[in-house]
PDB file of C-alpha atoms in Angstrom:
ATOM      1  CA  GLU E  19     -31.321 -24.578  -3.555  1.00  0.00           C
ATOM      2  CA  GLU E  20     -32.659 -21.076  -4.116  1.00  0.00           C
ATOM      3  CA  LEU E  21     -30.729 -19.777  -1.117  1.00  0.00           C
ATOM      4  CA  LEU E  22     -27.502 -21.325  -2.443  1.00  0.00           C
ATOM      5  CA  ARG E  23     -28.132 -19.762  -5.853  1.00  0.00           C
ATOM      6  CA  GLU E  24     -28.729 -16.346  -4.269  1.00  0.00           C
ATOM      7  CA  MET E  25     -25.593 -16.660  -2.135  1.00  0.00           C
ATOM      8  CA  SER E  26     -23.602 -17.693  -5.196  1.00  0.00           C
ATOM      9  CA  ASN E  27     -24.918 -14.678  -7.135  1.00  0.00           C
ATOM     10  CA  ILE E  28     -23.944 -12.366  -4.273  1.00  0.00           C
ATOM     11  CA  LEU E  29     -20.437 -13.835  -4.041  1.00  0.00           C
ATOM     12  CA  GLU E  30     -19.887 -13.621  -7.783  1.00  0.00           C
ATOM     13  CA  SER E  31     -21.172 -10.058  -8.116  1.00  0.00           C
ATOM     14  CA  THR E  32     -18.984  -8.559  -5.369  1.00  0.00           C
ATOM     15  CA  VAL E  33     -15.887  -6.527  -6.251  1.00  0.00           C
ATOM     16  CA  THR E  34     -13.841  -8.288  -3.573  1.00  0.00           C
ATOM     17  CA  GLY E  35     -12.254 -11.710  -3.835  1.00  0.00           C
ATOM     18  CA  ILE E  36     -13.595 -14.156  -1.255  1.00  0.00           C
ATOM     19  CA  ALA E  37     -12.217 -17.603  -0.438  1.00  0.00           C
ATOM     20  CA  HIS E  38     -12.961 -20.322   2.110  1.00  0.00           C
ATOM     21  CA  LEU E  39     -10.040 -22.365   3.453  1.00  0.00           C
ATOM     22  CA  ARG E  40     -10.126 -25.509   5.558  1.00  0.00           C
ATOM     23  CA  GLY E  41      -7.024 -27.058   7.075  1.00  0.00           C
ATOM     24  CA  GLY E  42      -4.847 -24.645   5.092  1.00  0.00           C
ATOM     25  CA  LEU E  43      -6.347 -25.628   1.720  1.00  0.00           C
ATOM     26  CA  LEU E  44      -8.621 -23.443  -0.370  1.00  0.00           C
ATOM     27  CA  VAL E  45     -11.995 -25.189  -0.557  1.00  0.00           C
ATOM     28  CA  ARG E  46     -13.858 -22.702  -2.743  1.00  0.00           C
ATOM     29  CA  CYS E  47     -13.680 -19.096  -3.873  1.00  0.00           C
ATOM     30  CA  ASN E  48     -15.485 -16.678  -6.129  1.00  0.00           C
ATOM     31  CA  HIS E  49     -14.193 -15.926  -9.628  1.00  0.00           C
ATOM     32  CA  ARG E  50     -13.084 -12.453  -8.538  1.00  0.00           C
ATOM     33  CA  PHE E  51     -10.569 -13.984  -6.090  1.00  0.00           C
ATOM     34  CA  GLU E  52      -8.918 -15.963  -8.911  1.00  0.00           C
ATOM     35  CA  ALA E  53      -9.088 -13.022 -11.323  1.00  0.00           C
ATOM     36  CA  MET E  54      -7.348 -10.750  -8.792  1.00  0.00           C
ATOM     37  CA  LEU E  55      -4.540 -13.288  -8.489  1.00  0.00           C
ATOM     38  CA  GLY E  56      -4.333 -13.685 -12.260  1.00  0.00           C
ATOM     39  CA  ILE E  57      -4.921 -17.444 -12.207  1.00  0.00           C
ATOM     40  CA  GLU E  58      -7.185 -19.629 -14.331  1.00  0.00           C
ATOM     41  CA  PRO E  59     -10.817 -19.859 -13.192  1.00  0.00           C
ATOM     42  CA  GLY E  60     -11.369 -22.997 -11.145  1.00  0.00           C
ATOM     43  CA  SER E  61      -7.662 -23.584 -10.489  1.00  0.00           C
ATOM     44  CA  ALA E  62      -7.445 -22.215  -6.935  1.00  0.00           C
ATOM     45  CA  ALA E  63      -9.334 -25.018  -5.168  1.00  0.00           C
ATOM     46  CA  GLY E  64      -7.096 -27.459  -3.328  1.00  0.00           C
ATOM     47  CA  ARG E  65      -4.155 -25.039  -3.154  1.00  0.00           C
ATOM     48  CA  GLU E  66      -2.646 -23.335  -0.097  1.00  0.00           C
ATOM     49  CA  LEU E  67      -2.488 -19.558   0.373  1.00  0.00           C
ATOM     50  CA  PRO E  68       1.352 -19.623   0.515  1.00  0.00           C
ATOM     51  CA  GLU E  69       1.322 -21.265  -2.908  1.00  0.00           C
ATOM     52  CA  LEU E  70      -1.092 -18.680  -4.334  1.00  0.00           C
ATOM     53  CA  PHE E  71       0.969 -15.818  -2.863  1.00  0.00           C
ATOM     54  CA  SER E  72       4.430 -17.348  -3.200  1.00  0.00           C
ATOM     55  CA  GLU E  73       5.917 -14.005  -4.290  1.00  0.00           C
ATOM     56  CA  GLN E  74       4.507 -12.236  -1.229  1.00  0.00           C
ATOM     57  CA  PRO E  75       6.475 -13.172   1.932  1.00  0.00           C
ATOM     58  CA  GLN E  76       4.243 -10.926   4.038  1.00  0.00           C
ATOM     59  CA  VAL E  77       1.118 -12.816   2.927  1.00  0.00           C
ATOM     60  CA  VAL E  78       2.796 -16.201   3.395  1.00  0.00           C
ATOM     61  CA  ARG E  79       3.719 -15.135   6.946  1.00  0.00           C
ATOM     62  CA  ILE E  80       0.239 -13.851   7.775  1.00  0.00           C
ATOM     63  CA  ALA E  81      -1.381 -17.008   6.346  1.00  0.00           C
ATOM     64  CA  GLY E  82       0.827 -19.200   8.565  1.00  0.00           C
ATOM     65  CA  GLU E  83       0.151 -16.957  11.550  1.00  0.00           C
ATOM     66  CA  ALA E  84      -3.605 -17.136  10.925  1.00  0.00           C
ATOM     67  CA  GLN E  85      -3.478 -20.952  10.922  1.00  0.00           C
ATOM     68  CA  ARG E  86      -1.500 -21.067  14.185  1.00  0.00           C
ATOM     69  CA  THR E  87      -2.699 -18.203  16.326  1.00  0.00           C
ATOM     70  CA  LEU E  88      -6.089 -16.857  15.238  1.00  0.00           C
ATOM     71  CA  GLY E  89      -8.921 -17.493  17.637  1.00  0.00           C
ATOM     72  CA  GLU E  90     -12.528 -17.975  16.558  1.00  0.00           C
ATOM     73  CA  GLY E  91     -13.820 -14.739  15.004  1.00  0.00           C
ATOM     74  CA  GLU E  92     -10.446 -12.974  15.163  1.00  0.00           C
ATOM     75  CA  VAL E  93      -9.061 -11.186  12.104  1.00  0.00           C
ATOM     76  CA  LEU E  94      -5.582 -10.662  10.675  1.00  0.00           C
ATOM     77  CA  GLU E  95      -5.050  -8.031   7.983  1.00  0.00           C
ATOM     78  CA  ALA E  96      -2.258  -7.152   5.580  1.00  0.00           C
ATOM     79  CA  GLU E  97      -1.653  -4.689   2.758  1.00  0.00           C
ATOM     80  CA  PHE E  98       0.788  -5.510  -0.015  1.00  0.00           C
ATOM     81  CA  GLU E  99       1.808  -4.731  -3.582  1.00  0.00           C
ATOM     82  CA  PHE E 100       0.899  -7.363  -6.135  1.00  0.00           C
ATOM     83  CA  ALA E 101       1.558  -7.680  -9.862  1.00  0.00           C
ATOM     84  CA  PRO E 102      -0.839 -10.227 -11.396  1.00  0.00           C
ATOM     85  CA  PRO E 103       0.360 -11.622 -14.750  1.00  0.00           C
ATOM     86  CA  GLY E 104      -0.279  -9.070 -17.495  1.00  0.00           C
ATOM     87  CA  LEU E 105      -1.508  -6.360 -15.118  1.00  0.00           C
ATOM     88  CA  PRO E 106       0.187  -3.276 -13.633  1.00  0.00           C
ATOM     89  CA  LEU E 107       1.363  -3.218 -10.043  1.00  0.00           C
ATOM     90  CA  LEU E 108      -1.634  -3.119  -7.703  1.00  0.00           C
ATOM     91  CA  TRP E 109      -2.189  -2.723  -3.970  1.00  0.00           C
ATOM     92  CA  TYR E 110      -4.281  -5.378  -2.252  1.00  0.00           C
ATOM     93  CA  GLY E 111      -5.700  -5.650   1.241  1.00  0.00           C
ATOM     94  CA  LEU E 112      -6.137  -9.158   2.647  1.00  0.00           C
ATOM     95  CA  SER E 113      -8.287 -10.010   5.669  1.00  0.00           C
ATOM     96  CA  LEU E 114      -8.246 -13.487   7.207  1.00  0.00           C
ATOM     97  CA  ARG E 115     -10.982 -14.415   9.698  1.00  0.00           C
ATOM     98  CA  ARG E 116     -11.144 -17.721  11.534  1.00  0.00           C
ATOM     99  CA  THR E 117     -14.557 -19.422  11.385  1.00  0.00           C
ATOM    100  CA  ASP E 118     -14.046 -23.019  12.527  1.00  0.00           C
ATOM    101  CA  GLY E 119     -16.685 -25.515  11.464  1.00  0.00           C
ATOM    102  CA  ARG E 120     -17.863 -28.665  13.190  1.00  0.00           C
ATOM    103  CA  ALA E 121     -15.192 -30.893  11.620  1.00  0.00           C
ATOM    104  CA  GLY E 122     -12.508 -29.532  13.969  1.00  0.00           C
ATOM    105  CA  ALA E 123     -10.183 -28.320  11.186  1.00  0.00           C
ATOM    106  CA  VAL E 124      -9.096 -24.664  11.184  1.00  0.00           C
ATOM    107  CA  GLU E 125     -11.332 -22.781   8.744  1.00  0.00           C
ATOM    108  CA  LEU E 126     -10.573 -19.315   7.401  1.00  0.00           C
ATOM    109  CA  ILE E 127     -12.418 -16.813   5.277  1.00  0.00           C
ATOM    110  CA  ALA E 128     -10.064 -14.739   3.123  1.00  0.00           C
ATOM    111  CA  VAL E 129     -11.261 -11.416   1.684  1.00  0.00           C
ATOM    112  CA  LEU E 130      -9.059  -9.789  -0.964  1.00  0.00           C
ATOM    113  CA  SER E 131      -9.713  -6.118  -1.812  1.00  0.00           C
ATOM    114  CA  ASP E 132      -8.147  -3.896  -4.460  1.00  0.00           C
ATOM    115  CA  ILE E 133      -7.009  -0.798  -2.526  1.00  0.00           C
ATOM    116  CA  THR E 134      -4.855   0.659  -5.324  1.00  0.00           C
ATOM    117  CA  ARG E 135      -6.911   3.844  -5.699  1.00  0.00           C
ATOM    118  CA  LEU E 136      -6.914   4.379  -1.936  1.00  0.00           C
ATOM    119  CA  LYS E 137      -3.118   3.949  -1.804  1.00  0.00           C
ATOM    120  CA  LEU E 138      -2.623   6.381  -4.704  1.00  0.00           C
ATOM    121  CA  GLN E 139      -4.816   8.949  -2.948  1.00  0.00           C
ATOM    122  CA  GLN E 140      -2.884   8.390   0.275  1.00  0.00           C
ATOM    123  CA  THR E 141       0.402   8.965  -1.576  1.00  0.00           C
ATOM    124  CA  GLU E 142      -0.969  12.146  -3.168  1.00  0.00           C
ATOM    125  CA  LEU E 143      -2.113  13.416   0.238  1.00  0.00           C
ATOM    126  CA  GLU E 144       1.308  12.671   1.745  1.00  0.00           C
ATOM    127  CA  LEU E 145       3.019  14.555  -1.114  1.00  0.00           C
ATOM    128  CA  ALA E 146       0.616  17.480  -0.704  1.00  0.00           C
ATOM    129  CA  ALA E 147       1.250  17.522   3.053  1.00  0.00           C
ATOM    130  CA  ARG E 148       5.009  17.485   2.462  1.00  0.00           C
ATOM    131  CA  ASP E 149       4.732  20.306  -0.091  1.00  0.00           C
ATOM    132  CA  ARG E 150       2.559  22.300   2.301  1.00  0.00           C
ATOM    133  CA  GLU E 151       5.052  21.737   5.110  1.00  0.00           C
ATOM    134  CA  LEU E 152       7.920  22.902   2.876  1.00  0.00           C
ATOM    135  CA  MET E 153       5.963  26.009   1.854  1.00  0.00           C
ATOM    136  CA  PHE E 154       5.152  26.703   5.502  1.00  0.00           C
ATOM    137  CA  SER E 155       8.697  26.156   6.775  1.00  0.00           C
ATOM    138  CA  LEU E 156      10.725  27.714   3.953  1.00  0.00           C
ATOM    139  CA  SER E 157       8.475  30.617   3.023  1.00  0.00           C
ATOM    140  CA  GLU E 158       9.805  34.137   3.519  1.00  0.00           C
ATOM    141  CA  VAL E 159       6.228  35.169   4.225  1.00  0.00           C
ATOM    142  CA  GLY E 160       5.068  34.989   7.821  1.00  0.00           C
ATOM    143  CA  ILE E 161       2.497  32.222   8.263  1.00  0.00           C
ATOM    144  CA  ALA E 162       0.561  31.106  11.325  1.00  0.00           C
ATOM    145  CA  ALA E 163      -2.079  28.452  11.911  1.00  0.00           C
ATOM    146  CA  VAL E 164      -4.726  30.016  14.147  1.00  0.00           C
ATOM    147  CA  ARG E 165      -7.632  28.335  15.953  1.00  0.00           C
ATOM    148  CA  ASP E 166     -10.166  30.196  18.103  1.00  0.00           C
ATOM    149  CA  GLY E 167      -8.007  33.325  18.109  1.00  0.00           C
ATOM    150  CA  ARG E 168      -4.928  31.490  19.371  1.00  0.00           C
ATOM    151  CA  ILE E 169      -1.778  30.731  17.361  1.00  0.00           C
ATOM    152  CA  GLN E 170      -1.283  26.969  17.061  1.00  0.00           C
ATOM    153  CA  ARG E 171       1.949  27.148  15.137  1.00  0.00           C
ATOM    154  CA  ALA E 172       4.012  29.718  13.253  1.00  0.00           C
ATOM    155  CA  ASN E 173       6.877  29.637  10.804  1.00  0.00           C
ATOM    156  CA  GLU E 174      10.315  31.163  11.254  1.00  0.00           C
ATOM    157  CA  ALA E 175       9.528  34.084   8.931  1.00  0.00           C
ATOM    158  CA  LEU E 176       6.629  35.187  11.125  1.00  0.00           C
ATOM    159  CA  ALA E 177       8.782  34.844  14.233  1.00  0.00           C
ATOM    160  CA  GLN E 178      11.370  37.149  12.693  1.00  0.00           C
ATOM    161  CA  LEU E 179       8.730  39.649  11.576  1.00  0.00           C
ATOM    162  CA  ALA E 180       7.026  39.646  14.977  1.00  0.00           C
ATOM    163  CA  GLY E 181      10.249  39.643  16.969  1.00  0.00           C
ATOM    164  CA  TRP E 182       9.302  36.543  18.985  1.00  0.00           C
ATOM    165  CA  PRO E 183      11.071  33.162  19.148  1.00  0.00           C
ATOM    166  CA  VAL E 184       9.087  30.746  16.974  1.00  0.00           C
ATOM    167  CA  HIS E 185       8.299  28.357  19.862  1.00  0.00           C
ATOM    168  CA  ASP E 186       7.019  31.272  21.977  1.00  0.00           C
ATOM    169  CA  LEU E 187       4.486  32.270  19.310  1.00  0.00           C
ATOM    170  CA  ALA E 188       2.606  29.007  19.703  1.00  0.00           C
ATOM    171  CA  SER E 189      -0.330  29.438  22.093  1.00  0.00           C
ATOM    172  CA  LEU E 190      -0.214  33.259  22.030  1.00  0.00           C
ATOM    173  CA  THR E 191      -3.422  35.035  21.087  1.00  0.00           C
ATOM    174  CA  LEU E 192      -3.609  36.523  17.610  1.00  0.00           C
ATOM    175  CA  SER E 193      -4.015  39.968  19.170  1.00  0.00           C
ATOM    176  CA  THR E 194      -0.365  39.698  20.322  1.00  0.00           C
ATOM    177  CA  LEU E 195       0.727  40.321  16.732  1.00  0.00           C
ATOM    178  CA  TYR E 196      -1.006  43.711  16.683  1.00  0.00           C
ATOM    179  CA  ALA E 197       0.959  46.721  17.909  1.00  0.00           C
ATOM    180  CA  ASP E 198      -2.236  48.150  19.389  1.00  0.00           C
ATOM    181  CA  PRO E 199      -4.664  45.651  21.023  1.00  0.00           C
ATOM    182  CA  THR E 200      -7.582  48.037  20.432  1.00  0.00           C
ATOM    183  CA  ASP E 201      -6.727  47.943  16.715  1.00  0.00           C
ATOM    184  CA  TYR E 202      -7.169  44.143  16.850  1.00  0.00           C
ATOM    185  CA  LEU E 203     -10.499  44.448  18.667  1.00  0.00           C
ATOM    186  CA  ARG E 204     -11.721  46.954  16.063  1.00  0.00           C
ATOM    187  CA  ARG E 205     -10.469  45.150  12.926  1.00  0.00           C
ATOM    188  CA  TRP E 206     -10.635  41.412  13.679  1.00  0.00           C
ATOM    189  CA  PRO E 207     -14.448  40.938  13.856  1.00  0.00           C
ATOM    190  CA  GLN E 208     -14.792  42.385  10.344  1.00  0.00           C
ATOM    191  CA  GLN E 209     -11.829  40.351   9.050  1.00  0.00           C
ATOM    192  CA  GLU E 210     -13.253  37.175  10.556  1.00  0.00           C
ATOM    193  CA  ARG E 211     -16.645  37.839   8.918  1.00  0.00           C
ATOM    194  CA  GLU E 212     -14.907  38.280   5.567  1.00  0.00           C
ATOM    195  CA  LEU E 213     -12.909  35.062   6.046  1.00  0.00           C
ATOM    196  CA  ARG E 214     -16.048  33.086   6.909  1.00  0.00           C
ATOM    197  CA  ALA E 215     -17.904  34.563   3.927  1.00  0.00           C
ATOM    198  CA  HIS E 216     -15.114  33.901   1.429  1.00  0.00           C
TER     199      HIS E 216
END
């Protein structure tokens, strides 16, 4: 009894929605699972996942696939947009794991996670990467990405300034850009120290 109470407390205190399904029907779930779907507490039991996610064809498909093809211990995952009643559009991640019991019916554990913040950060990173790429490609200033003294990639402006085709600059040593190699050997160690320091 104490163990069941502790397990119940753990399930109810988690930030993820967790549900147990048997034979395609939801047997039990924590309150967070129902809250994330925007349905009344206690109303999920006895319903099928396709019914709970009727507006999400991707989830309906993955639920059917999980019932048919998942082997014991295997996992299927999906990410999707979801708009619970009265809430803004959210991003959810759903994991379905098959854990058959002794009765012979297909049993699944469904874990629903709110990944909205992660998706927003991912979008911001993609926008930043696109902006950086535009600045790199369209800049009139010569720019090169350098690793271990070797040019990894350069923009068209640098190619024009250096008098090399842009694809030829890649893999050249940084010293190639100096008119006098001894000038590079004299200046670069100090410049590298300054870069590392600042």
